[in-house]
Each structure stands twice: as structure tokens, then as C-alpha cells.
PDB file of C-alpha atoms in Angstrom:
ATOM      1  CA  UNK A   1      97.215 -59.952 -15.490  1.00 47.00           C
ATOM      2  CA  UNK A   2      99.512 -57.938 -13.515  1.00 41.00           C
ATOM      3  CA  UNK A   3     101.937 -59.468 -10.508  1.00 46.00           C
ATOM      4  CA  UNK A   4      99.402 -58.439  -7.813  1.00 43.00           C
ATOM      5  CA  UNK A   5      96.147 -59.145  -8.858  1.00 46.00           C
ATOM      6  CA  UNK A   6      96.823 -60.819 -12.107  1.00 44.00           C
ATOM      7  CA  UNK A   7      94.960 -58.915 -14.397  1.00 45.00           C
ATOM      8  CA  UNK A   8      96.433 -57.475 -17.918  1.00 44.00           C
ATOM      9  CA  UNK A   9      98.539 -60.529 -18.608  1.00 55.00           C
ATOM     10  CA  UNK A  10      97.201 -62.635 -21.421  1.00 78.00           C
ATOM     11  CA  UNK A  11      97.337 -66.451 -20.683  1.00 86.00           C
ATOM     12  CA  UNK A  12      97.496 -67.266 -24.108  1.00 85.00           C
ATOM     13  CA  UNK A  13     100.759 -64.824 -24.335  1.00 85.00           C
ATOM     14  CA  UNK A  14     102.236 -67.469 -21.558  1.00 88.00           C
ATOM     15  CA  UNK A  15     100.883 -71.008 -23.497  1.00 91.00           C
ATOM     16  CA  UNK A  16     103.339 -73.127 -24.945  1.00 91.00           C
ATOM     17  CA  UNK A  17     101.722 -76.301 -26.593  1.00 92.00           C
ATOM     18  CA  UNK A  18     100.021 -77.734 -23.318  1.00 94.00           C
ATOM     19  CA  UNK A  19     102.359 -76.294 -20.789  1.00 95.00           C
ATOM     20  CA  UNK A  20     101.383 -72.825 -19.060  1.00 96.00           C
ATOM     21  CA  UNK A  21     103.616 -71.373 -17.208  1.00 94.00           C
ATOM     22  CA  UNK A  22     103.039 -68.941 -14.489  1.00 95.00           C
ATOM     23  CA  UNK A  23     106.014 -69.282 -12.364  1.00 94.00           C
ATOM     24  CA  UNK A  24     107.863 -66.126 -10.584  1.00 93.00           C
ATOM     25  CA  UNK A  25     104.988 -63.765 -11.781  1.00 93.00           C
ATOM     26  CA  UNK A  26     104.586 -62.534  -7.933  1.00 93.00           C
ATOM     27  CA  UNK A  27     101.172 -63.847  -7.923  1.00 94.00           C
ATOM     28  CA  UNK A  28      98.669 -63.991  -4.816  1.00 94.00           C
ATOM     29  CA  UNK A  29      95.603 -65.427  -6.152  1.00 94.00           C
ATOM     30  CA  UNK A  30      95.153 -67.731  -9.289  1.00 95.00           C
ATOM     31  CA  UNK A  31      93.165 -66.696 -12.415  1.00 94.00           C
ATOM     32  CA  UNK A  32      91.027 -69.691 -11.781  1.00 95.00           C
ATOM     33  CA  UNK A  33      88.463 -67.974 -14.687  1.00 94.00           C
ATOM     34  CA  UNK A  34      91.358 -67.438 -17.236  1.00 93.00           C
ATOM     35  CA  UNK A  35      92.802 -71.249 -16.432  1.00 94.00           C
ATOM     36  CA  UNK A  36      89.463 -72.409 -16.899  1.00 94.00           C
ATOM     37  CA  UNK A  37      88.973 -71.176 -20.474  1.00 93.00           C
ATOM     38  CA  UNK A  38      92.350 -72.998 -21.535  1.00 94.00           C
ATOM     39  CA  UNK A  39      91.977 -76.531 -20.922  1.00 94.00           C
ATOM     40  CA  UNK A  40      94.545 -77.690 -23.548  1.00 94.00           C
ATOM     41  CA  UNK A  41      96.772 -76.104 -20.874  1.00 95.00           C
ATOM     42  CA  UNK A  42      96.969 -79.341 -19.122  1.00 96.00           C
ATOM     43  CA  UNK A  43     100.551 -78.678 -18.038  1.00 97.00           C
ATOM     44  CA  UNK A  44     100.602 -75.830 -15.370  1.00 97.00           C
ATOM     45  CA  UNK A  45     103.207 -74.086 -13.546  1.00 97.00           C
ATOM     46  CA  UNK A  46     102.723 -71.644 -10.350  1.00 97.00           C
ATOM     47  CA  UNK A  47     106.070 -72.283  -8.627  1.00 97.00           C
ATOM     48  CA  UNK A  48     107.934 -69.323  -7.073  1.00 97.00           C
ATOM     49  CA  UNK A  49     104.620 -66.816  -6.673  1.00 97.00           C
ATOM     50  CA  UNK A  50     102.840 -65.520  -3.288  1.00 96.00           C
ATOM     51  CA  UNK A  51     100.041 -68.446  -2.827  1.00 97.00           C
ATOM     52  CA  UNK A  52      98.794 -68.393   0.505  1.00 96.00           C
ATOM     53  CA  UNK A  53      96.028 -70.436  -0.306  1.00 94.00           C
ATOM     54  CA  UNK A  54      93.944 -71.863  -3.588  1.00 96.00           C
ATOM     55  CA  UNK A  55      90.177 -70.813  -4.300  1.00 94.00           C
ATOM     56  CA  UNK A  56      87.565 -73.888  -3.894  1.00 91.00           C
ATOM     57  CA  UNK A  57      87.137 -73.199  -7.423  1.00 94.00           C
ATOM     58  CA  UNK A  58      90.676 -74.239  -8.367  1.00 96.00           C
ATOM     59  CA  UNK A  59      89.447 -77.938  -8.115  1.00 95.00           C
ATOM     60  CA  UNK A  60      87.351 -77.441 -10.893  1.00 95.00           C
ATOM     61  CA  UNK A  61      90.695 -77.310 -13.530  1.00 96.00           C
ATOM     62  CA  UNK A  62      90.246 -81.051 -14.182  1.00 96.00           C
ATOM     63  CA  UNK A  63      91.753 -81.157 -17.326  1.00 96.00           C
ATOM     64  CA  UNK A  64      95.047 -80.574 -15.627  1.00 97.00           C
ATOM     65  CA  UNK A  65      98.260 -83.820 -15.560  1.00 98.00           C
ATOM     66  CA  UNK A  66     101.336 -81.886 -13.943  1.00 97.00           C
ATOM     67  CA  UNK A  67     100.963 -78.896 -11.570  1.00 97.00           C
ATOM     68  CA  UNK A  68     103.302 -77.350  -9.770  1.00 97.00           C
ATOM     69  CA  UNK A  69     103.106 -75.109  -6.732  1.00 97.00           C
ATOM     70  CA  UNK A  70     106.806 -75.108  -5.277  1.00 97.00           C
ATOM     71  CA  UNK A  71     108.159 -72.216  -3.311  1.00 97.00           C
ATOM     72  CA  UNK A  72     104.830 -70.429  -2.543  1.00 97.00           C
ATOM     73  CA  UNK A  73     103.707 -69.911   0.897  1.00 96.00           C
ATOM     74  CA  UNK A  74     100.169 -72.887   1.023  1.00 97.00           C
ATOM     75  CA  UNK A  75      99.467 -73.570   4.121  1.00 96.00           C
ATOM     76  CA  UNK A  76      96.564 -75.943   3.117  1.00 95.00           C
ATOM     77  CA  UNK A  77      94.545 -77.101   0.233  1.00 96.00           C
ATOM     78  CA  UNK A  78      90.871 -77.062  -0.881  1.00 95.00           C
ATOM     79  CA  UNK A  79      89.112 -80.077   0.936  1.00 95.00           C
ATOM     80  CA  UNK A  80      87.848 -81.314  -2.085  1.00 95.00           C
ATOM     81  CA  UNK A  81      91.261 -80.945  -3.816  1.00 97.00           C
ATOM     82  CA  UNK A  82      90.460 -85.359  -4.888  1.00 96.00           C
ATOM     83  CA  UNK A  83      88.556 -83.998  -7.958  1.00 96.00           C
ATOM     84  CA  UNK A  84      91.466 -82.911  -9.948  1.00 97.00           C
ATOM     85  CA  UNK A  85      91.454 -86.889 -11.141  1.00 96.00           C
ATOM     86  CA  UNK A  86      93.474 -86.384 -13.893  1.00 97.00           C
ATOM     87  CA  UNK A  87      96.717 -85.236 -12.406  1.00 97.00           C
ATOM     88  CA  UNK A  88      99.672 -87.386 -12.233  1.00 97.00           C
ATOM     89  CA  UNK A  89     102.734 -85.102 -11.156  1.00 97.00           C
ATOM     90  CA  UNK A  90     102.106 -82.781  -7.808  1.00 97.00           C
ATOM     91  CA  UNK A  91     104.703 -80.908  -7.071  1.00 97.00           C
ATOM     92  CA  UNK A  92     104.246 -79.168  -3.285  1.00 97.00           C
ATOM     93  CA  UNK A  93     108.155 -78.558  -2.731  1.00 97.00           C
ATOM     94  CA  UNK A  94     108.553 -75.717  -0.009  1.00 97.00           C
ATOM     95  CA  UNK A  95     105.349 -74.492   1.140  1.00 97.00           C
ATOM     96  CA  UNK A  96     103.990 -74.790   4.424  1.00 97.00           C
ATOM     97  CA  UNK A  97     101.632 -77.685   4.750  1.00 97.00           C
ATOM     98  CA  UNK A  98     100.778 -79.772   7.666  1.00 96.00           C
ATOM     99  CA  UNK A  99      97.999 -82.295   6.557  1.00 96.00           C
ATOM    100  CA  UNK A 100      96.539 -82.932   3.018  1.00 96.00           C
ATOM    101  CA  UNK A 101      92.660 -83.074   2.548  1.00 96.00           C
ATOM    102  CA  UNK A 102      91.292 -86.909   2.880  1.00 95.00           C
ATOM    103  CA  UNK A 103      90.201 -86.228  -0.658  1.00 95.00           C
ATOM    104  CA  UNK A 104      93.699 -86.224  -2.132  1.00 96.00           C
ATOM    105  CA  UNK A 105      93.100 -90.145  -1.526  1.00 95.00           C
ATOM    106  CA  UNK A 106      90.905 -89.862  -4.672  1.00 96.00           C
ATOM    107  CA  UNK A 107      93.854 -88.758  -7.013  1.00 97.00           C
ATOM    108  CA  UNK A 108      94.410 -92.132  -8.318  1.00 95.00           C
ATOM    109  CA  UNK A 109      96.155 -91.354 -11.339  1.00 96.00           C
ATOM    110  CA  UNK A 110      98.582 -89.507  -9.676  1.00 97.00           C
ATOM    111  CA  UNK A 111     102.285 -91.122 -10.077  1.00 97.00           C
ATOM    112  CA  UNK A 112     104.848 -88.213  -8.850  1.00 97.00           C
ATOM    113  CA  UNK A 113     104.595 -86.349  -5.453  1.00 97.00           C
ATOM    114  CA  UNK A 114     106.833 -84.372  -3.813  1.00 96.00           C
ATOM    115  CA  UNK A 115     106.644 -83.020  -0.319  1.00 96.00           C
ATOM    116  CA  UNK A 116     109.980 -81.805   0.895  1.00 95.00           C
ATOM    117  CA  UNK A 117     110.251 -79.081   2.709  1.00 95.00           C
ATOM    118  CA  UNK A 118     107.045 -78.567   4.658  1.00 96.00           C
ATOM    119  CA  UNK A 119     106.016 -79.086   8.118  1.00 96.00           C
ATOM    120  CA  UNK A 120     104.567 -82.058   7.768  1.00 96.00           C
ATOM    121  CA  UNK A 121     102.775 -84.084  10.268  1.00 95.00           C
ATOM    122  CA  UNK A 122     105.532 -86.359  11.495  1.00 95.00           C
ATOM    123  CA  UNK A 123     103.224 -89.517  10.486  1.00 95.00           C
ATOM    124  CA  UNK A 124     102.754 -88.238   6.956  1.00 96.00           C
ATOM    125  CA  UNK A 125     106.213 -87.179   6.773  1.00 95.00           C
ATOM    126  CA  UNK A 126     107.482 -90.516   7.300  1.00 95.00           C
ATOM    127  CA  UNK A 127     104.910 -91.916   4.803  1.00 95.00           C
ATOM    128  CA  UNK A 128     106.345 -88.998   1.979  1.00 95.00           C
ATOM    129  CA  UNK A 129     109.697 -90.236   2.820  1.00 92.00           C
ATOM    130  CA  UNK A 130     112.431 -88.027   0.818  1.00 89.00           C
ATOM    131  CA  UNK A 131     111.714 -87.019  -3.334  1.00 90.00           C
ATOM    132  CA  UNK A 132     115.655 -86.494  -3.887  1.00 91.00           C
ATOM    133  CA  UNK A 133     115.156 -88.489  -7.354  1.00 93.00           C
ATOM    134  CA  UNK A 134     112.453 -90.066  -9.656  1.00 94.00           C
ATOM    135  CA  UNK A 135     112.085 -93.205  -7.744  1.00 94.00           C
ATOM    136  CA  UNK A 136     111.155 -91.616  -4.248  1.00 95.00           C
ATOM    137  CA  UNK A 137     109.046 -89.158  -5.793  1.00 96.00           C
ATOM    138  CA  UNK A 138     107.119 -92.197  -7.412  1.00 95.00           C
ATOM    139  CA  UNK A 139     107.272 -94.160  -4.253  1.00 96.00           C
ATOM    140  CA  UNK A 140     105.910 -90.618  -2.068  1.00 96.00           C
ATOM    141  CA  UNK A 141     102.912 -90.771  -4.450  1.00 96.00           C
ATOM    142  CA  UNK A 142     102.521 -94.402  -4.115  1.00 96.00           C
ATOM    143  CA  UNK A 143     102.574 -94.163  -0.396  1.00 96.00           C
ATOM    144  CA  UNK A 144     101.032 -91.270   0.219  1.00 96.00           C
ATOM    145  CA  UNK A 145      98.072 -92.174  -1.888  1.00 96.00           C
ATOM    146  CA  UNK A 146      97.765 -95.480   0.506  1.00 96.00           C
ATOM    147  CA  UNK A 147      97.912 -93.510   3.648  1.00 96.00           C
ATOM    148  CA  UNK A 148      95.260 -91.152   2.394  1.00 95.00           C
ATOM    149  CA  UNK A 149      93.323 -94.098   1.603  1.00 95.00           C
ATOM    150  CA  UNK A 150      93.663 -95.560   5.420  1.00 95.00           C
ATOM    151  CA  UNK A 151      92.710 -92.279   6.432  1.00 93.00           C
ATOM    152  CA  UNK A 152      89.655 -91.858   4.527  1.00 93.00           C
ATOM    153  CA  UNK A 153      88.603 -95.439   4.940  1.00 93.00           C
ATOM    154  CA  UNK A 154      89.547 -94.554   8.486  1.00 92.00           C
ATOM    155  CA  UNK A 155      87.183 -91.613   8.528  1.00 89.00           C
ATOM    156  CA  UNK A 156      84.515 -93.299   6.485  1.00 90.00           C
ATOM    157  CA  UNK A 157      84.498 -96.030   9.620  1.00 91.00           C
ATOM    158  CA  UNK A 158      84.205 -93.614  12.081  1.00 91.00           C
ATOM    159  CA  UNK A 159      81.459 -91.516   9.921  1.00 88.00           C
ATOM    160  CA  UNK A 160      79.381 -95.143   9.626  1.00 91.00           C
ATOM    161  CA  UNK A 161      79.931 -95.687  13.038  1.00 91.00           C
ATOM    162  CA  UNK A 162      78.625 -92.452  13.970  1.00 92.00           C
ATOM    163  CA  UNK A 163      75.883 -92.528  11.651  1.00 90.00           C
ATOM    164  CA  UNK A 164      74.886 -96.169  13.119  1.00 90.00           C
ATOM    165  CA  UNK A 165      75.300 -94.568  16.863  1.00 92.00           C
ATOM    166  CA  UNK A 166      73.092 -92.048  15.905  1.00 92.00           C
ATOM    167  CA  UNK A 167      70.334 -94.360  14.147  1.00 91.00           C
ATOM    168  CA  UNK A 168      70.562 -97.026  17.160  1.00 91.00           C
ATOM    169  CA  UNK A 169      70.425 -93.763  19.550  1.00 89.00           C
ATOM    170  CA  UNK A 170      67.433 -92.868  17.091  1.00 91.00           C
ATOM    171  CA  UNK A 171      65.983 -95.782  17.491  1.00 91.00           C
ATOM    172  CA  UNK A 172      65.836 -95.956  21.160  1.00 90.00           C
ATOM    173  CA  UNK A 173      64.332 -92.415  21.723  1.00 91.00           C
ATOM    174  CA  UNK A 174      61.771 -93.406  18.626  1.00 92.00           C
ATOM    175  CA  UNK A 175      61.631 -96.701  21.400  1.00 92.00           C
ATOM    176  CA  UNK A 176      61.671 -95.196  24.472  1.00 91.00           C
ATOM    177  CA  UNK A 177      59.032 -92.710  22.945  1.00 91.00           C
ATOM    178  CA  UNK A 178      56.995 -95.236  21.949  1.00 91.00           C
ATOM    179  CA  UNK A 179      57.304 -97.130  25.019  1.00 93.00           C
ATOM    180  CA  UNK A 180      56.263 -93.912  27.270  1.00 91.00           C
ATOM    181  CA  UNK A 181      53.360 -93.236  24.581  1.00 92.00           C
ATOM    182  CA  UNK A 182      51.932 -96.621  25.695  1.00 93.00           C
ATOM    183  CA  UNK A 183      52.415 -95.886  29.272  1.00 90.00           C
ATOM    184  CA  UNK A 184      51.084 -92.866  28.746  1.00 92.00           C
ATOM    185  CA  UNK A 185      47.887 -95.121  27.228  1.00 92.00           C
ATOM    186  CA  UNK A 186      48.003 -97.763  29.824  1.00 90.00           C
ATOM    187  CA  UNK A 187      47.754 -94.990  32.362  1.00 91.00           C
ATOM    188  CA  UNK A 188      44.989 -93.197  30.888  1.00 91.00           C
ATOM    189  CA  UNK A 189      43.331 -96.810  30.520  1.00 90.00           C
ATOM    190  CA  UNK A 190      43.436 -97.673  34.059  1.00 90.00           C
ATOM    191  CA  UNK A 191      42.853 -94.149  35.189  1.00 90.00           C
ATOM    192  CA  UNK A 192      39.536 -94.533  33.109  1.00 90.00           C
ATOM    193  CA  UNK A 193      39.223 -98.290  34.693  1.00 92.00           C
ATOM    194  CA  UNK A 194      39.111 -97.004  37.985  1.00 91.00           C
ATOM    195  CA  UNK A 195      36.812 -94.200  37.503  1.00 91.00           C
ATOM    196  CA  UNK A 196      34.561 -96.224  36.155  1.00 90.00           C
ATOM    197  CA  UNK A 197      34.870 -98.509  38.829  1.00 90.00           C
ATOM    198  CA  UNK A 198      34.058 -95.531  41.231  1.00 91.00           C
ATOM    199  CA  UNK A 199      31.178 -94.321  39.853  1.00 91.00           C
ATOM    200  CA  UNK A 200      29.802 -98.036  39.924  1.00 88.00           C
ATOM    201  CA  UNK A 201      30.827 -98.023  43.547  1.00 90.00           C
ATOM    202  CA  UNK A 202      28.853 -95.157  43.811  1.00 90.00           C
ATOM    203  CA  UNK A 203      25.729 -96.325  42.130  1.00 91.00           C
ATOM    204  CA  UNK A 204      25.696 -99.426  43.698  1.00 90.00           C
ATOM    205  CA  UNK A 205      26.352 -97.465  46.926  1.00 91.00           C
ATOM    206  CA  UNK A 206      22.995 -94.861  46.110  1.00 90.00           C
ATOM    207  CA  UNK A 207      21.326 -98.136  44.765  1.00 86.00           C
ATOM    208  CA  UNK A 208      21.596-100.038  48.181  1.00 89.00           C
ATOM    209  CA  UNK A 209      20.619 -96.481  49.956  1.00 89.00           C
ATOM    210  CA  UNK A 210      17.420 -96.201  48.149  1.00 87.00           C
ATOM    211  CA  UNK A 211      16.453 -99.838  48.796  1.00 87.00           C
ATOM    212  CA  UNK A 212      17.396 -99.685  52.301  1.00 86.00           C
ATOM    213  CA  UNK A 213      15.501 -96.263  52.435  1.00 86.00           C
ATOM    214  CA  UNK A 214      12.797 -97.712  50.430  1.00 86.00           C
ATOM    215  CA  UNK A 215      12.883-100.857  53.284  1.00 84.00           C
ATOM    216  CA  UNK A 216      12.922 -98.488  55.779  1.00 83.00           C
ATOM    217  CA  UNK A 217       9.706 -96.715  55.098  1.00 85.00           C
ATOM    218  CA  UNK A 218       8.105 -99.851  54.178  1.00 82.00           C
ATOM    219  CA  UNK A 219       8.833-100.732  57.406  1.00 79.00           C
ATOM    220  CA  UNK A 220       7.589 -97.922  59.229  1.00 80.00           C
ATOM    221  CA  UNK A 221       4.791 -98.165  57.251  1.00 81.00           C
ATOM    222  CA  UNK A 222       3.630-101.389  58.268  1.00 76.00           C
ATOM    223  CA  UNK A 223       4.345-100.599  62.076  1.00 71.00           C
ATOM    224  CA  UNK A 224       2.345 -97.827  61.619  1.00 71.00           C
ATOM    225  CA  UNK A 225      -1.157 -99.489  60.467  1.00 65.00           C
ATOM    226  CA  UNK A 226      -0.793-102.540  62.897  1.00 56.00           C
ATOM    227  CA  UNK A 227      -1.485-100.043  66.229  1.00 54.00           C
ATOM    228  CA  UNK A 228      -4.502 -98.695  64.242  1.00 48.00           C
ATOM    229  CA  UNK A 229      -5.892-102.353  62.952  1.00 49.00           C
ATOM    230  CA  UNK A 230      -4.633-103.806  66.287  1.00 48.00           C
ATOM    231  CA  UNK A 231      -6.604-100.761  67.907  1.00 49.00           C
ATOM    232  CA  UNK A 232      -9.594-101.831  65.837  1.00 51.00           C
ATOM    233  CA  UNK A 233     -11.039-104.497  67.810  1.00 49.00           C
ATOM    234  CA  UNK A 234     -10.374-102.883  71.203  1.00 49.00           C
ATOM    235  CA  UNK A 235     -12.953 -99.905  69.760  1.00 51.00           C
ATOM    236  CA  UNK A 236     -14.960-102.162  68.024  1.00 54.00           C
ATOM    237  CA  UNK A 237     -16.461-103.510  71.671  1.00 57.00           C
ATOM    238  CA  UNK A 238     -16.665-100.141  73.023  1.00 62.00           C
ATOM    239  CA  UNK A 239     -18.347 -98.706  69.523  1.00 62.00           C
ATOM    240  CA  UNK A 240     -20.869-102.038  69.421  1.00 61.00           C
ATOM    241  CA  UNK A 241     -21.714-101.121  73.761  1.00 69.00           C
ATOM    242  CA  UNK A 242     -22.488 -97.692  72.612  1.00 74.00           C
ATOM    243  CA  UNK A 243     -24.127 -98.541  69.933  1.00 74.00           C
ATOM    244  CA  UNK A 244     -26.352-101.091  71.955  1.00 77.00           C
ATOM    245  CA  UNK A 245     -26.573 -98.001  75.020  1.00 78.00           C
ATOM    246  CA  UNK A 246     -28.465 -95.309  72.547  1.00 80.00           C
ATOM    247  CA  UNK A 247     -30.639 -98.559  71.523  1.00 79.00           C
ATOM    248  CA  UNK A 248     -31.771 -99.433  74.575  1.00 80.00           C
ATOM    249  CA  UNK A 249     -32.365 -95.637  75.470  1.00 81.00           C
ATOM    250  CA  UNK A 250     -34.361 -95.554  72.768  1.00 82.00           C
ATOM    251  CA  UNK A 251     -36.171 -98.182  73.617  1.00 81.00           C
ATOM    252  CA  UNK A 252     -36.862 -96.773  77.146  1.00 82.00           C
ATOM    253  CA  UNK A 253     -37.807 -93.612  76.036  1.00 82.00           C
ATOM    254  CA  UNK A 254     -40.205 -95.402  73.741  1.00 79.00           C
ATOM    255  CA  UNK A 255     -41.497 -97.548  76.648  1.00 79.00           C
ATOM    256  CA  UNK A 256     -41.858 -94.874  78.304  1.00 79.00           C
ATOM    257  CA  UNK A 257     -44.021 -92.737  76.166  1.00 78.00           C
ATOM    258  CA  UNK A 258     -46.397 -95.751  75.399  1.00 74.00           C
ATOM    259  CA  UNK A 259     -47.022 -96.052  79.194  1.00 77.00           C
ATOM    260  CA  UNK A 260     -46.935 -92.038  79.337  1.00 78.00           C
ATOM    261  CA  UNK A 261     -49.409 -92.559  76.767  1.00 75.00           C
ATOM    262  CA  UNK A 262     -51.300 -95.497  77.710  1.00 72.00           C
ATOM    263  CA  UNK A 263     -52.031 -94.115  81.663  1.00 76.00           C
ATOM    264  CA  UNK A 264     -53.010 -91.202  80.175  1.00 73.00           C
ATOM    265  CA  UNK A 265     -55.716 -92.508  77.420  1.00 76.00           C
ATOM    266  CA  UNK A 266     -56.468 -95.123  81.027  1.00 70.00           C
ATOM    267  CA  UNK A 267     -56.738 -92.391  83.852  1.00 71.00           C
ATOM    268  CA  UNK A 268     -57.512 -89.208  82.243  1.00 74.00           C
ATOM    269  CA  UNK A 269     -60.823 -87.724  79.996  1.00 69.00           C
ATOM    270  CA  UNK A 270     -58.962 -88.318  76.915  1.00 67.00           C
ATOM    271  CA  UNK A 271     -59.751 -92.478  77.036  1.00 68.00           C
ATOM    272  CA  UNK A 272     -62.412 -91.109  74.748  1.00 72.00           C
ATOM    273  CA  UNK A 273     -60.726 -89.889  72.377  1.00 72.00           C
ATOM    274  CA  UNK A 274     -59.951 -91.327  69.082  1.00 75.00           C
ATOM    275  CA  UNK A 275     -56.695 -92.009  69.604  1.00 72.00           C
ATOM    276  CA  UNK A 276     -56.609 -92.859  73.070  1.00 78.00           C
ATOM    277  CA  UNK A 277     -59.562 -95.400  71.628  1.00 76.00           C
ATOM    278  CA  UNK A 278     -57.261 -96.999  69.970  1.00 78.00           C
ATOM    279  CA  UNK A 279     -54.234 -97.412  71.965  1.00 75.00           C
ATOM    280  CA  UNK A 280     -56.667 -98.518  74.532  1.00 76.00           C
ATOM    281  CA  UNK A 281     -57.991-101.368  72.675  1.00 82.00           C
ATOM    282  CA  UNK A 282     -54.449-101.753  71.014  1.00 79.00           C
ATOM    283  CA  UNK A 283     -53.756-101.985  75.088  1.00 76.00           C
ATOM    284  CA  UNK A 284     -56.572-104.798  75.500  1.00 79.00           C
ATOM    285  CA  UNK A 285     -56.022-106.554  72.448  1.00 80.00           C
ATOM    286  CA  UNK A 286     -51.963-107.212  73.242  1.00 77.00           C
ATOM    287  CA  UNK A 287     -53.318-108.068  77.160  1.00 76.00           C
ATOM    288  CA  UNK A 288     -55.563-111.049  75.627  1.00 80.00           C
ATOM    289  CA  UNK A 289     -52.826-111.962  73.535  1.00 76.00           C
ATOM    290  CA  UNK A 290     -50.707-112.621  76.468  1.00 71.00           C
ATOM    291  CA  UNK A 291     -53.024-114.345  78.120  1.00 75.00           C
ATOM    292  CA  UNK A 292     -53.961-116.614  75.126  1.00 75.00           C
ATOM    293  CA  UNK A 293     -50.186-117.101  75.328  1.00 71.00           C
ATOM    294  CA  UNK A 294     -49.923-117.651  78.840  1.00 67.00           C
ATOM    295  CA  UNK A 295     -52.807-119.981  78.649  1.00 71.00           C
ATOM    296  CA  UNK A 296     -51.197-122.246  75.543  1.00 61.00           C
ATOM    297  CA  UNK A 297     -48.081-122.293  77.507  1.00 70.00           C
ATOM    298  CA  UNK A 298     -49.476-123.834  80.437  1.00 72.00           C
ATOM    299  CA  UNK A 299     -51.923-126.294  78.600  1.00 66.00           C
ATOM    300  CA  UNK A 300     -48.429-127.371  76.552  1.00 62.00           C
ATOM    301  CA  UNK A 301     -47.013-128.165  80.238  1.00 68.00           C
ATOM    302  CA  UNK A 302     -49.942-129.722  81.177  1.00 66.00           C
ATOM    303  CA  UNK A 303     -50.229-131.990  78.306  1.00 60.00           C
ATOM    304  CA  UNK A 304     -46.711-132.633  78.839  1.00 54.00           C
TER     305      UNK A 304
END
């Protein structure tokens, strides 16, 4: 490890028992790797070096108890800096921190803490108090591990409160979703109500049509056969005098050739022939049955 970079210098070169020491070795990253593969090292010392920062990484050296990082130049720590559970004796003398991560409220073993000399929030400042000798220090740690705790418990309110906003606000859109989903329904339902409504208005409407069409023509229907049967027995006279006309025409014309016939078999030479022999007794024999019938009529009004 070298002072820049801090490779070539062997780790084990700087372990004494538990204690590693690492101080005023111009250093401006930590061998997190190297630390790593010494965990007897529990002791470790990085005071007076060029730390601007630690890696996430660092966190993972839980096997350390006392650390100190005096006189370098942090301006914050890793956010999960709570998982270094084992340490009891934090030494942050002149650096340049503001806050501390919530997590550091998880460092409940720790029993020394010193913050001097950093421009601390004025709040946790007054919480730190001074470290001028063992019994502040002790108290800092003490104090400072109760504030972090109000701070996280703070934080974990706030984060539950949050996380029940957003499950109540979750809630309502799954609610208000819900809610427009069966609007959405009930709409469609009455939409479909009402159409079929309107095509039942409309069937009833092209059912009354047809039977009032229907109506109609049976109407006109009627009208138009009582003219012709009420027309019937005006012809029927007229039809029945025609009828009676061409009879007695007939008759006429058939009176008229038996006398055309009779004066001729009477007055000229054809009286003897055959046929005229025959109307002409035909003649004589409907003469004497007139006057047989005359005759009986007048002896019935005589016996009368």
C-alpha cells in the first residue's frame, strides 16, 4: 500500500495483536479488501489521512469495536453505516460532518462518541454536547444514540404514514375505479334498456300500422261489394223484364207463324197437303175443344 492509493503496504506489517493502525499514512481511500481479510484486527485506526468519504463497502468490517477517523476531511458517512453493530468507541474528531445516517441509530453497542469539531447541525450538536473527557464522550454516545433513535422512529412514522396515504389513496382510485366500472355497466344497462324499449316502440308502432292497414282494406273491401250486391236487385227487375220481353217475342213470333201457317193451309191450295191436313184438323180439333169448354162452363153457371 503506498500513501496515495494504498497499495504495497502490507497490513499484516501494521497489526499489532487486534489493533491496526493506519494513522498519518496520507491515505485517500481505505483498503476495504485488505481490512476485510484481517478480522482479528478489531481495533482500527485511520486518524490523520485524506478521507473524503468511506466506500459502501466499509460497512461490511463488522468485526470491528474501536475505529477511529479523526482529522480526515468526511463530509458524510455510508447510509447504512448501523451495520457495523459491533463497535463501541467512534471517534469522528475534526472532520466535516453535518448529519449522521438514521442508521447510526442501530449501533447499539456503541458506548464512546466523539464529535467535536465538525459542523454539526445545531440540533445534533447540542445533543453531542462536548467529549472533553470520558464521561461526555459516554454521555455523546448515549445521547446521540437516542436522538438517532427519535429520528428514525421519526422517519419510520412518516414512511408508515406515507405508505398508509398511499394505500388509502390506492384504495380510493381501486374505489373510484370500481365505482366508474359500474357506472360504466349501469350505463351500458340502461342504454341497452332503452333500445330495447325502442325497438318495441317500434314494433308495436308497425304492429298497430299493419292492423290498421289490414282494417283499412277490410274496410274498403266491404264498401266495395255492398254497391255491387246492393246493385243486384235493381238489375235483377230489369234482367227478369228482359227476360220476360224475348219470351213474349217469342211467343208472338210463334203465334204468328201458326196463324201464318194456319191461313195459309185455310186459304191457299196447300189445305191439301199433308201437313196443312194436319194443322187443319189440329185447327178443328182445338176449335171443338173450346167449345166443349165454353159449353161446360156455361152449363156449370147454369147449374149454379
Amino acid at each position: 500500500m503506498s500513501r496515495g492509493g494504498g497499495k504495497g503496504l502490507s497490513l499484516k506489517d501494521k497489526l499489532d495483536g487486534n489493533e491496526l493502525d493506519l494513522s498519518l499514512c496520507d491515505l485517500n481511500e481505505v483498503p476495504v479488501r485488505e481490512l476485510a481479510a484481517l478480522p482479528k484486527a478489531t481495533i482500527l485506526d485511520l486518524s490523520c489521512n485524506n478521507l473524503i468519504s468511506l466506500p459502501s463497502d466499509f460497512c461490511s468490517l463488522m468485526h470491528l469495536v474501536k475505529l477511529d477517523l479523526s482529522k480526515n476531511r468526511l463530509q458524510q458517512l455510508p447510509l447504512d453505516f448501523g451495520r457495523l453493530i459491533n463497535l463501541q468507541h467512534l471517534d469522528l474528531l475534526n472532520n466535516r460532518l453535518v448529519t449522521l445516517p438514521v442508521s447510526f441509530a442501530q449501533l447499539k453497542n456503541l458506548k464512546w462518541l466523539d464529535l467535536k469539531d465538525n459542523p454539526l447541525d445545531p440540533v445534533l450538536a447540542k445533543v453531542a454536547g462536548d467529549c472533553l473527557d470520558e464521561k461526555q464522550c459516554k454521555q455523546a454516545a448515549v445521547k446521540v444514540l437516542q436522538h438517532m433513535k427519535a429520528i428514525q422512529s421519526e422517519q419510520d412514522r412518516q414512511r408508515q404514514q406515507k405508505l398508509q396515504a398511499e394505500r388509502e389513496m390506492e384504495k380510493k382510485r381501486e374505489a373510484e375505479q370500481r365505482a366508474k366500472e359500474a357506472q360504466e355497466r349501469e350505463l351500458r344497462k340502461r342504454e341497452k334498456a332503452e333500445e330495447k324499449e325502442r325497438r318495441r316502440r317500434e314494433y308495436d308502432a308497425q304492429k298497430a300500422a299493419k292492423q290498421e292497414m289490414e282494417k283499412k282494406t277490410k274496410k274498403e273491401t266491404v264498401h266495395t261489394r255492398k254497391p255491387a250486391s246492393s246493385s243486384r236487385p235493381a238489375q235483377h227487375p230489369r234482367h227478369k223484364l228482359s227476360w220476360s220481353r224475348s219470351v213474349l217475342r217469342v211467343l208472338l213470333f210463334v203465334l204468328f207463324c201458326v196463324l201464318c201457317t194456319l191461313a195459309a193451309c185455310k186459304l191457299t191450295e196447300l189445305q191439301h197437303q199433308p201437313l196443312c191436313v194436319s194443322v187443319n184438323t189440329l185447327y178443328q180439333d182445338v176449335v171443338a175443344a173450346l167449345q166443349n169448354h165454353k159449353t161446360l162452363q156455361n152449363m156449370l153457371q147454369h147449374n149454379s
